[in-house]
Amino acid sequence: MPSKHSTPSTLTASTAWQALIQHQQEMLGFNLNQAFADNSLRAELLSLESCGIYFDYSKHLIKPQTLKLLFDLAAQQQLQSRIQALFAGQHVNNTEDRPALHTLLRYQDSAHVPRSLQPIFADVVKVKQRMREVSQQVLTGQIRGFSGKPFTDVVHIGIGGSDLGPAMIYQALSAVHQPGIRCHYVANICANDITETLAALNPHTTLFILASKSFTTLETLENANTARRWLLASLEQPEAVAAHFYAVSAKPEKAAAWGVKPEFVLPFWDFVGGRYSSWSAIGLSLCIGLGYEHFEALLSGAAAMDQHFLHAAPEQNMPIILGLLGIWYTNFWQRQAHAVVPYDHRLRRFPQFLQQLEMESTGKCANLDNQQIDYQTCPDIWGEAGSNSQHSFFQQLHQGSDFTPIDFIAVASAPHGLQSHQDWLLANCFAQSRALMLGQTDNTPGLEQHKFMPGNKPSSTLMIDTLTPANLGALMALYEQKAFVQSVIWHINPFDQWGVELGKKLSQSIKAEIDRNADFNTLLADGFDASTASLLQRYLHKAD
Ligand code: F6P
């Protein structure tokens, strides 16, 4: 809920914002079906292609004037100079007083790297060299387990940005999994996660990677300790830990203090945010599981999207248009949700990845000037793979009382060779965006309204030919930059996440009460509310 202000903010009072409010009123009667009937070139005009992604945004409640006004808003918010600031390494993360340099991790060579960032880029290259060596040595059996056996399994332990990207990428790129080695991703502090994963593994041939930027994250450390106990239960000798644990962290000294051999700790940097860190050594499991050259290809796709973002004019710029369409619906149609539906089973974790990327980046209610804002920011991002989701939440998308903009993500070809499956999959994808737009009237007596579908519901379709590492890298970078575009419009910092801290802090004090088995009155005396105190009592006496 935007906070109530007695006076509107600079943004909502601005000329560009007010022009869009006015324009939205004029667009209330806009009919998408009619727009296609009126202009046979609409699909051609409202689509573009770059970095292996074809972006069709013609099924949106927009006309050329809408885009013009959105570009005006972007210009008013100085989008171009903010993009330059991001890539130049200025301190765009103002609340933590540092740059956000995830883009530096994916340059293919130093030619495009700004001169002032060349020394840091040299460090990046060194770490990548190390990632290449480690992954090749694991894959060729030069790095082996304590008892001399080659590794067959890699368990990556991390959470949030230290998990969602790598886990999603590994699953999505099954076509290039290396033979003889499997990667597993453990995140949840719920022990079912790690115990189910370890149950199928052999400690002698399992390599762990502890992935944590801060190396203080509760879930990761708890899982790391459980993994160490599991290993030692079989290998018995404490020195085995050094042979089976790698770590990736921006605090290498903490990883070493935990017990990882200092040479087995790969660093990254404070200027890489957790949710932007798959491109860093956090991607070590990917270098092993996909092979280093495929990890590099992932980076190259992201780098290509960065160059497109930097250089394409707004009218041809995919992240800018994707971001501005989100602004159009969030701020001028008051949409509070945005769905993402990938039509490819391998991309089933992509919506979860986007949830953190967008909701942790732009789910904010304070602006860059430390003021509360009076407009809506990040909508709820949610989704699930198609066609499964057609049989769950699509009823609401078609006939619910509100409309939700949707991104359909289609992959044209698939490695499985079952063409009939693929044809049906894509037929369903295209049918959904068309049905949402088309709507239907029905004259069945007594069911006229039940069968009525209003149509005119907007969606984008992003289509890629093949799910290669490069195309996936470009897709991820597209959404990263979309979030950046929106943050500029909203005048917020997309690179901090202060909102997650309070819950972490409170869990510490509650755990302390669990440890001392506090009774109800003690909990009240310690300042707990009666609801939390009752829940704790119920938990503590569950076995009574
Ligand atoms: O709790 C949120 C968060 O800080 C994310 O931003 C981050 O990606 C995740 O936790 C994990 O943090 P770390 O990599 O420091 O363990």
mmCIF file of N, CA and C and ligand atoms in Angstrom, residues 158-162 211-217 220 268 273-275 282 356 360 497 500-501 504, ligand 1:
data_model
loop_
_atom_site.group_PDB
_atom_site.id
_atom_site.type_symbol
_atom_site.label_atom_id
_atom_site.label_comp_id
_atom_site.label_asym_id
_atom_site.label_seq_id
_atom_site.Cartn_x
_atom_site.Cartn_y
_atom_site.Cartn_z
ATOM 1 N N GLY A 158 23.220 -23.260 -0.402
ATOM 2 C CA GLY A 158 23.089 -21.795 -0.358
ATOM 3 C C GLY A 158 21.604 -21.486 -0.290
ATOM 4 N N ILE A 159 21.250 -20.231 -0.201
ATOM 5 C CA ILE A 159 19.817 -19.891 -0.169
ATOM 6 C C ILE A 159 19.618 -18.525 -0.821
ATOM 7 N N GLY A 160 18.382 -18.246 -1.227
ATOM 8 C CA GLY A 160 18.082 -16.964 -1.873
ATOM 9 C C GLY A 160 18.924 -16.829 -3.136
ATOM 10 N N GLY A 161 19.589 -15.697 -3.265
ATOM 11 C CA GLY A 161 20.393 -15.465 -4.461
ATOM 12 C C GLY A 161 21.565 -16.426 -4.587
ATOM 13 N N SER A 162 21.930 -17.049 -3.496
ATOM 14 C CA SER A 162 23.029 -18.027 -3.561
ATOM 15 C C SER A 162 22.513 -19.419 -3.896
ATOM 16 N N ALA A 211 27.817 -21.920 -0.553
ATOM 17 C CA ALA A 211 27.678 -20.672 -1.307
ATOM 18 C C ALA A 211 26.967 -19.641 -0.450
ATOM 19 N N SER A 212 27.704 -18.654 0.005
ATOM 20 C CA SER A 212 27.078 -17.612 0.812
ATOM 21 C C SER A 212 27.914 -16.342 0.728
ATOM 22 N N LYS A 213 27.307 -15.299 0.241
ATOM 23 C CA LYS A 213 28.031 -14.032 0.137
ATOM 24 C C LYS A 213 28.522 -13.589 1.518
ATOM 25 N N SER A 214 27.630 -13.642 2.495
ATOM 26 C CA SER A 214 27.982 -13.130 3.827
ATOM 27 C C SER A 214 28.678 -14.175 4.698
ATOM 28 N N PHE A 215 28.447 -15.425 4.385
ATOM 29 C CA PHE A 215 28.868 -16.558 5.212
ATOM 30 C C PHE A 215 28.381 -16.423 6.656
ATOM 31 N N THR A 216 27.213 -15.804 6.795
ATOM 32 C CA THR A 216 26.589 -15.752 8.132
ATOM 33 C C THR A 216 25.152 -16.252 8.052
ATOM 34 N N THR A 217 24.727 -16.679 6.879
ATOM 35 C CA THR A 217 23.301 -17.008 6.709
ATOM 36 C C THR A 217 22.954 -18.298 7.448
ATOM 37 N N THR A 220 22.209 -21.680 5.554
ATOM 38 C CA THR A 220 23.374 -22.252 4.869
ATOM 39 C C THR A 220 24.341 -22.857 5.887
ATOM 40 N N PHE A 268 34.068 -13.683 -4.101
ATOM 41 C CA PHE A 268 33.470 -12.680 -4.976
ATOM 42 C C PHE A 268 33.362 -11.391 -4.193
ATOM 43 N N GLY A 273 25.353 -8.166 -5.912
ATOM 44 C CA GLY A 273 24.224 -8.487 -5.036
ATOM 45 C C GLY A 273 23.901 -9.973 -5.119
ATOM 46 N N GLY A 274 23.369 -10.529 -4.031
ATOM 47 C CA GLY A 274 23.069 -11.964 -3.982
ATOM 48 C C GLY A 274 22.245 -12.431 -5.172
ATOM 49 N N ARG A 275 21.171 -11.704 -5.480
ATOM 50 C CA ARG A 275 20.274 -12.157 -6.557
ATOM 51 C C ARG A 275 20.861 -11.909 -7.942
ATOM 52 N N ILE A 282 29.680 -17.958 -7.430
ATOM 53 C CA ILE A 282 28.466 -18.651 -6.963
ATOM 54 C C ILE A 282 28.024 -19.671 -8.020
ATOM 55 N N GLN A 356 12.460 -13.654 -6.632
ATOM 56 C CA GLN A 356 13.477 -12.983 -5.818
ATOM 57 C C GLN A 356 14.054 -11.784 -6.556
ATOM 58 N N GLU A 360 12.653 -8.781 -4.476
ATOM 59 C CA GLU A 360 13.663 -8.302 -3.533
ATOM 60 C C GLU A 360 14.308 -7.009 -4.057
ATOM 61 N N GLN A 497 18.189 -4.758 0.421
ATOM 62 C CA GLN A 497 17.057 -5.596 0.846
ATOM 63 C C GLN A 497 16.885 -5.508 2.357
ATOM 64 N N VAL A 500 14.346 -7.732 4.712
ATOM 65 C CA VAL A 500 14.444 -9.127 5.156
ATOM 66 C C VAL A 500 15.112 -9.240 6.538
ATOM 67 N N GLU A 501 15.612 -8.127 7.047
ATOM 68 C CA GLU A 501 16.425 -8.204 8.271
ATOM 69 C C GLU A 501 15.613 -8.450 9.545
ATOM 70 N N LYS A 504 14.751 -12.015 10.358
ATOM 71 C CA LYS A 504 15.944 -12.773 10.767
ATOM 72 C C LYS A 504 16.250 -12.496 12.235
HETATM 73 O O1 F6P B 1 17.732 -12.979 3.180
HETATM 74 C C1 F6P B 1 17.966 -12.377 1.969
HETATM 75 C C2 F6P B 1 19.364 -12.573 1.483
HETATM 76 O O2 F6P B 1 20.215 -11.668 2.075
HETATM 77 C C3 F6P B 1 19.410 -12.470 -0.028
HETATM 78 O O3 F6P B 1 19.495 -11.183 -0.482
HETATM 79 C C4 F6P B 1 20.585 -13.318 -0.348
HETATM 80 O O4 F6P B 1 20.587 -13.681 -1.686
HETATM 81 C C5 F6P B 1 20.363 -14.475 0.590
HETATM 82 O O5 F6P B 1 19.848 -13.878 1.755
HETATM 83 C C6 F6P B 1 21.563 -15.315 0.903
HETATM 84 O O6 F6P B 1 22.596 -14.548 1.446
HETATM 85 P P1 F6P B 1 24.076 -15.097 1.524
HETATM 86 O O7 F6P B 1 24.552 -15.337 0.142
HETATM 87 O O8 F6P B 1 24.842 -14.029 2.234
HETATM 88 O O9 F6P B 1 24.050 -16.383 2.307
#
